[in-house]
Structure formats: C-alpha cells, structure tokens
Short mmCIF file of N, CA and C in Angstrom, two decimals:
data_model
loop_
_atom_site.label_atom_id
_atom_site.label_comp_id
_atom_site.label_asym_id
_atom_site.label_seq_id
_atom_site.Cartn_x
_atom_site.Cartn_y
_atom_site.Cartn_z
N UNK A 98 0.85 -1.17 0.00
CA UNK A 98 0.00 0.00 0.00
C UNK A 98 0.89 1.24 0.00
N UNK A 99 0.72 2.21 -0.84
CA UNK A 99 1.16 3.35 -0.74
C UNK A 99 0.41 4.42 -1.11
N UNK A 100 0.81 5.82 -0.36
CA UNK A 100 0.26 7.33 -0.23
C UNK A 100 0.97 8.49 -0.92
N UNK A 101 -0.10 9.35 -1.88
CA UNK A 101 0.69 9.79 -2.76
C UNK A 101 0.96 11.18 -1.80
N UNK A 102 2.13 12.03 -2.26
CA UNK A 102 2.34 12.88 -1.73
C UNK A 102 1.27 13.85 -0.55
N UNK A 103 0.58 14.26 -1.59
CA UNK A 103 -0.96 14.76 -1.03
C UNK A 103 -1.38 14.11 -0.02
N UNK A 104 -1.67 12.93 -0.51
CA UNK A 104 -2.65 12.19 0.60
C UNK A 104 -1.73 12.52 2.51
N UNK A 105 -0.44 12.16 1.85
CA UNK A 105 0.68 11.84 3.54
C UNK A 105 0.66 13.32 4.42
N UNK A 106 0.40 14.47 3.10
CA UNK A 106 0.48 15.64 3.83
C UNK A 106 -0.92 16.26 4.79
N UNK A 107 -2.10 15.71 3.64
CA UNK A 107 -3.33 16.10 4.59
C UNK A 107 -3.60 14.81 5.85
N UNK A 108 -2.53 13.63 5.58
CA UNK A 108 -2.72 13.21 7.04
C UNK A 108 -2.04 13.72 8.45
N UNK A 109 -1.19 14.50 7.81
CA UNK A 109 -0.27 15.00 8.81
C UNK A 109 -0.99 16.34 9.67
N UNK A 110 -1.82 16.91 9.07
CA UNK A 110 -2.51 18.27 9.04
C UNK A 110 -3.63 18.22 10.65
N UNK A 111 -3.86 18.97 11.29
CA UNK A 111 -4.79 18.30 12.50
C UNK A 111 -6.20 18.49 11.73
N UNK A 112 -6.48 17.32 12.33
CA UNK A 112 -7.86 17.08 11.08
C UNK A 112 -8.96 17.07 12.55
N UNK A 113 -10.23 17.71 12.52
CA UNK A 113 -11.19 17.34 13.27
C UNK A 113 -12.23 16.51 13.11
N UNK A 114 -12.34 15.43 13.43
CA UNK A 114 -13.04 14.41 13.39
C UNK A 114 -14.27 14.81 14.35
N UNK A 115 -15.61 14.67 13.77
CA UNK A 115 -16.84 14.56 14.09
C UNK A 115 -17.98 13.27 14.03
N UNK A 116 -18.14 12.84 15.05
CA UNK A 116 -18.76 11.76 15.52
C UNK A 116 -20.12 11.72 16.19
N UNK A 117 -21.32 11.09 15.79
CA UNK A 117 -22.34 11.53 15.67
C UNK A 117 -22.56 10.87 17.21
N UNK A 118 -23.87 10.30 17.80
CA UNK A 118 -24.02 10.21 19.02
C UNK A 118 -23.12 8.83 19.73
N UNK A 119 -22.56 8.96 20.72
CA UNK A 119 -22.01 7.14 20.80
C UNK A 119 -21.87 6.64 22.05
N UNK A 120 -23.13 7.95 22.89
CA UNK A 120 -23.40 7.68 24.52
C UNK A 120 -22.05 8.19 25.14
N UNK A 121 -21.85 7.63 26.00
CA UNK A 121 -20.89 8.44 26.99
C UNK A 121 -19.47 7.78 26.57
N UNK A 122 -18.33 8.92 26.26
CA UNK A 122 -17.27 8.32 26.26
C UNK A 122 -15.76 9.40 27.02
N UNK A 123 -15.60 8.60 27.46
CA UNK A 123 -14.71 9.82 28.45
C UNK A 123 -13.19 8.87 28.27
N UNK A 124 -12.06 9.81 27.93
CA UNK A 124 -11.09 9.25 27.85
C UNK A 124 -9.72 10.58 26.97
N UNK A 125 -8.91 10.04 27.00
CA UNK A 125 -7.89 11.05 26.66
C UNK A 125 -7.46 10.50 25.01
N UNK A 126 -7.23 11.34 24.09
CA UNK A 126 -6.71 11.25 22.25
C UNK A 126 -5.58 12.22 22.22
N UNK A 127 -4.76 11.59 21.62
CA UNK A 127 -3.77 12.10 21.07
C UNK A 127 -2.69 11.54 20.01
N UNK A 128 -1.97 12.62 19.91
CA UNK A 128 -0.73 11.44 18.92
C UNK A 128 0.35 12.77 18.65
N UNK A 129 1.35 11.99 18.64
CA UNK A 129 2.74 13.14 18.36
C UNK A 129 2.88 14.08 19.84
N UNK A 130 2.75 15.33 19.67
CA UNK A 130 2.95 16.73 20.61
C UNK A 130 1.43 17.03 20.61
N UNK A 131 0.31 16.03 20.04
CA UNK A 131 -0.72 16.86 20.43
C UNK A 131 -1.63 15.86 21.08
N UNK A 132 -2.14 16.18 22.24
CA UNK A 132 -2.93 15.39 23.32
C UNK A 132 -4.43 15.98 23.76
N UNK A 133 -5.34 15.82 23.34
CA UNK A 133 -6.37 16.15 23.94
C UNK A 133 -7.56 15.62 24.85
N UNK A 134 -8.05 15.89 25.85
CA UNK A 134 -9.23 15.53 26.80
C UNK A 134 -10.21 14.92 25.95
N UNK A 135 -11.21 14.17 26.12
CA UNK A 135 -12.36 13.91 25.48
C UNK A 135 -13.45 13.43 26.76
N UNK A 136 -14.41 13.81 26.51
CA UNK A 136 -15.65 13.78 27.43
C UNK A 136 -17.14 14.16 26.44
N UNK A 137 -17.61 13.37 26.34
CA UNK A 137 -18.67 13.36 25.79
C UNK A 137 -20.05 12.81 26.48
N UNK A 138 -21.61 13.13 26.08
CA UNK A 138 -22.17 12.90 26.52
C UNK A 138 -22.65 13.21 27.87
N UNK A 139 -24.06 13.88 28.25
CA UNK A 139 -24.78 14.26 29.27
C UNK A 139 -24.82 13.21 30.43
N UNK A 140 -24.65 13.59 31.70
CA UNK A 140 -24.33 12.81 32.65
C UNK A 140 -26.26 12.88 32.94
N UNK A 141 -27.06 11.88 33.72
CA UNK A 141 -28.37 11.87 33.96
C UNK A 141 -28.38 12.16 35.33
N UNK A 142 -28.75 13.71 35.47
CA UNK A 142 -28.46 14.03 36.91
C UNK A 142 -29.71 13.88 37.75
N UNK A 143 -30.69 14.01 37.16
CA UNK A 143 -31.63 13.39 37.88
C UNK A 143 -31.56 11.92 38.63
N UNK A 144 -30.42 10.58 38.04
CA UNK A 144 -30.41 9.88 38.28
C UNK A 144 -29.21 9.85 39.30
N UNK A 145 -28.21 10.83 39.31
CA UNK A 145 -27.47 11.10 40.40
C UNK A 145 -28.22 11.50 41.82
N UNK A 146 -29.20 12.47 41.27
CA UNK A 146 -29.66 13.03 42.41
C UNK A 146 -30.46 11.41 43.27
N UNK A 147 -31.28 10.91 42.57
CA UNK A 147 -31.28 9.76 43.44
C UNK A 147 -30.59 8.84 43.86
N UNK A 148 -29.61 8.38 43.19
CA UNK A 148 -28.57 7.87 44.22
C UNK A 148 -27.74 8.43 45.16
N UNK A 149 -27.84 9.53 45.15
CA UNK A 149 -27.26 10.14 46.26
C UNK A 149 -28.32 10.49 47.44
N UNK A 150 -29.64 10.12 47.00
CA UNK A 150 -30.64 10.43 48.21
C UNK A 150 -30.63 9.01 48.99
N UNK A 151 -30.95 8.23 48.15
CA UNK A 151 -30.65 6.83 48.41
C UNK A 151 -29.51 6.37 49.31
N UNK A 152 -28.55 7.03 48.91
CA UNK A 152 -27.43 6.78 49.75
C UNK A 152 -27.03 7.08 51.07
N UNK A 153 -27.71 8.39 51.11
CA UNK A 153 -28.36 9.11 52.52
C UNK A 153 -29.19 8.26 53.27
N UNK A 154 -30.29 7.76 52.97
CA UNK A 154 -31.07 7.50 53.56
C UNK A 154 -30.35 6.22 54.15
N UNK A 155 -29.56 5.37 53.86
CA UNK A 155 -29.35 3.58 53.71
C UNK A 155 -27.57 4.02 54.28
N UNK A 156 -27.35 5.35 54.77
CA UNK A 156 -25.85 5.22 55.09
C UNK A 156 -25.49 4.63 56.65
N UNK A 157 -26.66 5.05 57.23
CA UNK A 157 -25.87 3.88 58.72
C UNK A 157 -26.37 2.05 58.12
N UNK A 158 -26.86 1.61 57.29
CA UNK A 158 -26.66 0.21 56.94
C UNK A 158 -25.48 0.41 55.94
N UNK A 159 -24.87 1.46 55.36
CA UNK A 159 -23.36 0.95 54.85
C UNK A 159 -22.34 1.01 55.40
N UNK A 160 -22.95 2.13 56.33
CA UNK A 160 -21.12 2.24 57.53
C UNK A 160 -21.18 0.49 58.09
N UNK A 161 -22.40 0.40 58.39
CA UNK A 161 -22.23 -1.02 59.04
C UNK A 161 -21.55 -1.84 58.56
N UNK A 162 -22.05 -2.39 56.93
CA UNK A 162 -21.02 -2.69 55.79
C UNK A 162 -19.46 -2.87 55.86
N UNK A 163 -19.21 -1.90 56.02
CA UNK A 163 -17.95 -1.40 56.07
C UNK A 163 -17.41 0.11 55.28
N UNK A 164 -18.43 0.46 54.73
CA UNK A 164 -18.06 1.80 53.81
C UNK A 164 -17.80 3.15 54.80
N UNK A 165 -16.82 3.60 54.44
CA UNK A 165 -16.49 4.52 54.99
C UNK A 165 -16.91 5.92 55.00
N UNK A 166 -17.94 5.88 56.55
CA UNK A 166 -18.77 6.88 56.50
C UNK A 166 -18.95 8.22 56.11
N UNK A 167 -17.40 8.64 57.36
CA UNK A 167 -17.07 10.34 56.45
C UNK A 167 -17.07 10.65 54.93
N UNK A 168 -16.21 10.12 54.58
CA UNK A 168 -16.21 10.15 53.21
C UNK A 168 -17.56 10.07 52.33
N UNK A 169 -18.46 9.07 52.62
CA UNK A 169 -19.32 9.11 51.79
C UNK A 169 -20.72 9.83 52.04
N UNK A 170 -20.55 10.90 53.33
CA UNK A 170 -21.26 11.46 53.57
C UNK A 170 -20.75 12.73 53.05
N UNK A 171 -19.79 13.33 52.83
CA UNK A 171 -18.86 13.80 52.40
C UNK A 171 -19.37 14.14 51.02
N UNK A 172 -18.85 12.73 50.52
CA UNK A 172 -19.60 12.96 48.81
C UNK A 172 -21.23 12.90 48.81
N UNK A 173 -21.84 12.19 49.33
CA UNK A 173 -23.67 12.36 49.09
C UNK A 173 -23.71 13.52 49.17
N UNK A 174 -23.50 14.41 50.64
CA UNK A 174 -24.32 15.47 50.44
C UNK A 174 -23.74 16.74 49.70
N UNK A 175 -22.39 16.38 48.85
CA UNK A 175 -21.92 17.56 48.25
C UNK A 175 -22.30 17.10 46.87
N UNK A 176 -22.76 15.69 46.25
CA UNK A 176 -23.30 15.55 44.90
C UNK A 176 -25.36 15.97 45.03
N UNK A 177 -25.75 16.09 46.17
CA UNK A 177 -26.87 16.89 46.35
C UNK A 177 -26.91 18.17 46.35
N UNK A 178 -26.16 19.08 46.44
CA UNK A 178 -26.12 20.13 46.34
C UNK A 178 -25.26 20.42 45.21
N UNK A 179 -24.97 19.76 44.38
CA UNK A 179 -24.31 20.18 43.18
C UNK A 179 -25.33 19.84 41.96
N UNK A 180 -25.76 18.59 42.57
CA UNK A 180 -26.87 18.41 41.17
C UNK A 180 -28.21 18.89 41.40
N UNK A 181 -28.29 19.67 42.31
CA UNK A 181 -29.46 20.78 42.35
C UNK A 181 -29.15 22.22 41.59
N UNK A 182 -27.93 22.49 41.40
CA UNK A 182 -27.43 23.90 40.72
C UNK A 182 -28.04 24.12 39.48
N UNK A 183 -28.64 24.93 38.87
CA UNK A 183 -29.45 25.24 37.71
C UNK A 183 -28.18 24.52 36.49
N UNK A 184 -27.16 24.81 36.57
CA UNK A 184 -25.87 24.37 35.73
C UNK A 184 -24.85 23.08 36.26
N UNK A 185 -25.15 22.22 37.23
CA UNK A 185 -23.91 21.34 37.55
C UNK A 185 -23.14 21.11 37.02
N UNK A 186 -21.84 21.46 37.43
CA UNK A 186 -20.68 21.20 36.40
C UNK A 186 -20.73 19.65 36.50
N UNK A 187 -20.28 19.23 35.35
CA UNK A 187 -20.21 17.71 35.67
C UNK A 187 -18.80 17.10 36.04
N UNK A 188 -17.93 18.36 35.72
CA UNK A 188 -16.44 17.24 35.86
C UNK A 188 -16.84 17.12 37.42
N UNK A 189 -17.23 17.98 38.29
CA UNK A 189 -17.12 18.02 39.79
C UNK A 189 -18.08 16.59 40.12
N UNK A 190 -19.38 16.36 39.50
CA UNK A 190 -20.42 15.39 39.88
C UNK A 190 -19.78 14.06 39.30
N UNK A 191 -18.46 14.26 38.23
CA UNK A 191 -17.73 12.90 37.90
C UNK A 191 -17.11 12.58 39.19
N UNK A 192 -16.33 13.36 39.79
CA UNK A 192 -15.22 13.54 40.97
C UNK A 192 -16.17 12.96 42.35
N UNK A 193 -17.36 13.90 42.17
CA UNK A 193 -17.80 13.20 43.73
C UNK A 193 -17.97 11.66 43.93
N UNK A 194 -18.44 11.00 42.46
CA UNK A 194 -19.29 10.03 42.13
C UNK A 194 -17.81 9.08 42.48
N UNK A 195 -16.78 9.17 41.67
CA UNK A 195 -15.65 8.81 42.29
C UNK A 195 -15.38 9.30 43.65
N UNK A 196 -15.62 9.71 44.37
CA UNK A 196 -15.52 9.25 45.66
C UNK A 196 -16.21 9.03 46.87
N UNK A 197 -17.66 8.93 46.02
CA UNK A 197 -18.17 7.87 46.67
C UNK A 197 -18.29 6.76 46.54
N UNK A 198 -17.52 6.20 45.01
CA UNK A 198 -17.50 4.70 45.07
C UNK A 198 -16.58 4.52 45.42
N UNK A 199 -15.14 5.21 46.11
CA UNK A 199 -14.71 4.98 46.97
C UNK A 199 -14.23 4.60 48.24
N UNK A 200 -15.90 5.89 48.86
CA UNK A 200 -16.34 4.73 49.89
C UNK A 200 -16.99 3.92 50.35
N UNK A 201 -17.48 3.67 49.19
CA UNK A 201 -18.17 2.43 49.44
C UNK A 201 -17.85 1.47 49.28
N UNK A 202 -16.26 0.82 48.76
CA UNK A 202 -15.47 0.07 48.29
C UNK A 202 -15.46 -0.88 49.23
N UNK A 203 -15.56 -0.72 50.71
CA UNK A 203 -15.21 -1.86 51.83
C UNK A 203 -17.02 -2.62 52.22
N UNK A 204 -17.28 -1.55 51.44
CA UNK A 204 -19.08 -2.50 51.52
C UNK A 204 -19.88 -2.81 50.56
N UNK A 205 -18.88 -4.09 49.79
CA UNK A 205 -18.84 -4.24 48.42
C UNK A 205 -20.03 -5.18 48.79
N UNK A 206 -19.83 -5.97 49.61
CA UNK A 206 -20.44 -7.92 49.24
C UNK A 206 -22.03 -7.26 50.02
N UNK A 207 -22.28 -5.62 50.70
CA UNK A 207 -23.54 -5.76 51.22
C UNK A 207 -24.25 -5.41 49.31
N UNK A 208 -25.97 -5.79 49.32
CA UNK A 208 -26.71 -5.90 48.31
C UNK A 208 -26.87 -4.46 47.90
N UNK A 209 -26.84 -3.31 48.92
CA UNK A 209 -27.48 -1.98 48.50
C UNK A 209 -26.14 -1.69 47.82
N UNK A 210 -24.80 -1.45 48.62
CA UNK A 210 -23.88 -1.36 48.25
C UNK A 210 -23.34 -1.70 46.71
N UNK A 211 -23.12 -2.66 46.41
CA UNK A 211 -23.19 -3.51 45.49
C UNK A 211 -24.12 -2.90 44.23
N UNK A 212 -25.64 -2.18 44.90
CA UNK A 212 -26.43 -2.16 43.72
C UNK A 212 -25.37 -0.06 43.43
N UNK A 213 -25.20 0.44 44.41
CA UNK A 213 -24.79 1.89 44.23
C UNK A 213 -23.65 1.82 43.46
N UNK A 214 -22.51 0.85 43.36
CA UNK A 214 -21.23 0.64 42.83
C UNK A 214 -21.54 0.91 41.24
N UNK A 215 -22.75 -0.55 41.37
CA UNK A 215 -23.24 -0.53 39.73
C UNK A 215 -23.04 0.45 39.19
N UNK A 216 -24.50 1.11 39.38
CA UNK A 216 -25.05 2.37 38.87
C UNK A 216 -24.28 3.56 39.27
N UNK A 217 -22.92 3.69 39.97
CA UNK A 217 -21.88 4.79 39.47
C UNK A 217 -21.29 4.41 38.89
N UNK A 218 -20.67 2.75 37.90
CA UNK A 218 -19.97 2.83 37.27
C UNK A 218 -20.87 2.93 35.61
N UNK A 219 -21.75 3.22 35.96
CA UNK A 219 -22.71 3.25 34.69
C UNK A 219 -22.63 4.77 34.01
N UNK A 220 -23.01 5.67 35.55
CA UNK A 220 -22.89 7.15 35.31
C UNK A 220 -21.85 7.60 34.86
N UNK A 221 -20.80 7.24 35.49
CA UNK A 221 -19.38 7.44 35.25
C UNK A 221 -18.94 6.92 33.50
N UNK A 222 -19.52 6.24 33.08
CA UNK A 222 -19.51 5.45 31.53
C UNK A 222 -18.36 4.31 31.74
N UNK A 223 -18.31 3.77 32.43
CA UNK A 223 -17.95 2.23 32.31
C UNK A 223 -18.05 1.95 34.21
#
C-alpha cells in the first residue's frame, strides 16, 4: 500500500473528526505533541440526584457494611447540592461520584452497596 504525496500531507494536518451520538465516552486522544481531553455525553443528573438520596437514607446500613462513613457522607451530600445547581458542572459530579464509590469500596459484598457501585460505574460510563 502506498500514499501519494498529497494524501501523507493532509494526514499530517490536525484534522477534526466529528462523531455523531455514541453515549458516553470519556477518555484522553492524542498522537505526536498533540494530546487532547475527550468527554462526551450528558451525565443523567436526575439519576445522580437519586442515588445520592438513596445513599443518605441507607448510610448507617453501609457504615455497618464497612463503607467509609465520612467520606461518603462527604460525597452524598456535596453531589446533592451540586446536582441541584441550575448548571452542575459535571467534571465536579464525575469527581464526587468517584468518591463515593470509593467509599463504598469496603461494603462491596452488602446488596445496596453492590447495587450503588453498579449504577456509578454506569454514570461514570464504564
């Protein structure tokens, strides 16, 4: 296989690639000296907001668990007051969500636990 002059030069050129819907994809692109962020797709904050109410309500059966309370009281009630903001930023509601499946990490094998892990690694896109 070979590329005629032309072709090697407009591959070299930064080309923007546009990609139609493909759900949530969060991850880093690059190549050579040029590196860019990628984050795509609407986080369902309505569906944050209930797991984080949920999580409230069911947190002395996860401390019991073993999940580590501060912390995930920590993150519930600061992803409640973020995904109430007319605008929630989402990198921040990515960040909390990571750390509350953080702490909930030691109260893996309880069932509620277990079901909250899920459904942040869903929000989160994997």
């Amino acid at each position: 296989m070979s590329f005629s002059q032309e072709e090697k030069s407009a591959a070299q050129r930064d080309a923007s690639i546009t990609i139609g819907s493909v759900g949530t994809i969060v991850g880093v692109v690059g190549g050579k000296n040029n590196v860019r962020d990628i984050v795509g797709g609407n986080m369902n904050l309505t569906s944050v907001r209930d797991l984080a109410q949920q999580l409230r309500t069911g947190h002395e059966v996860l401390v019991s668990a073993g999940a580590d309370g501060r912390s995930l009281s920590t993150a519930v009630d600061a992803l409640i007051i973020e995904s109430e903001k007319p605008e929630p930023n989402q990198g921040v509601v990515r960040g909390l969500l990571t750390d509350a499946r953080t702490a909930l990490a030691g109260a893996a094998g309880n069932l509620m636990a277990s079901g909250a892990l899920a459904l942040i690694s869903t929000l989160l896109g994997g």
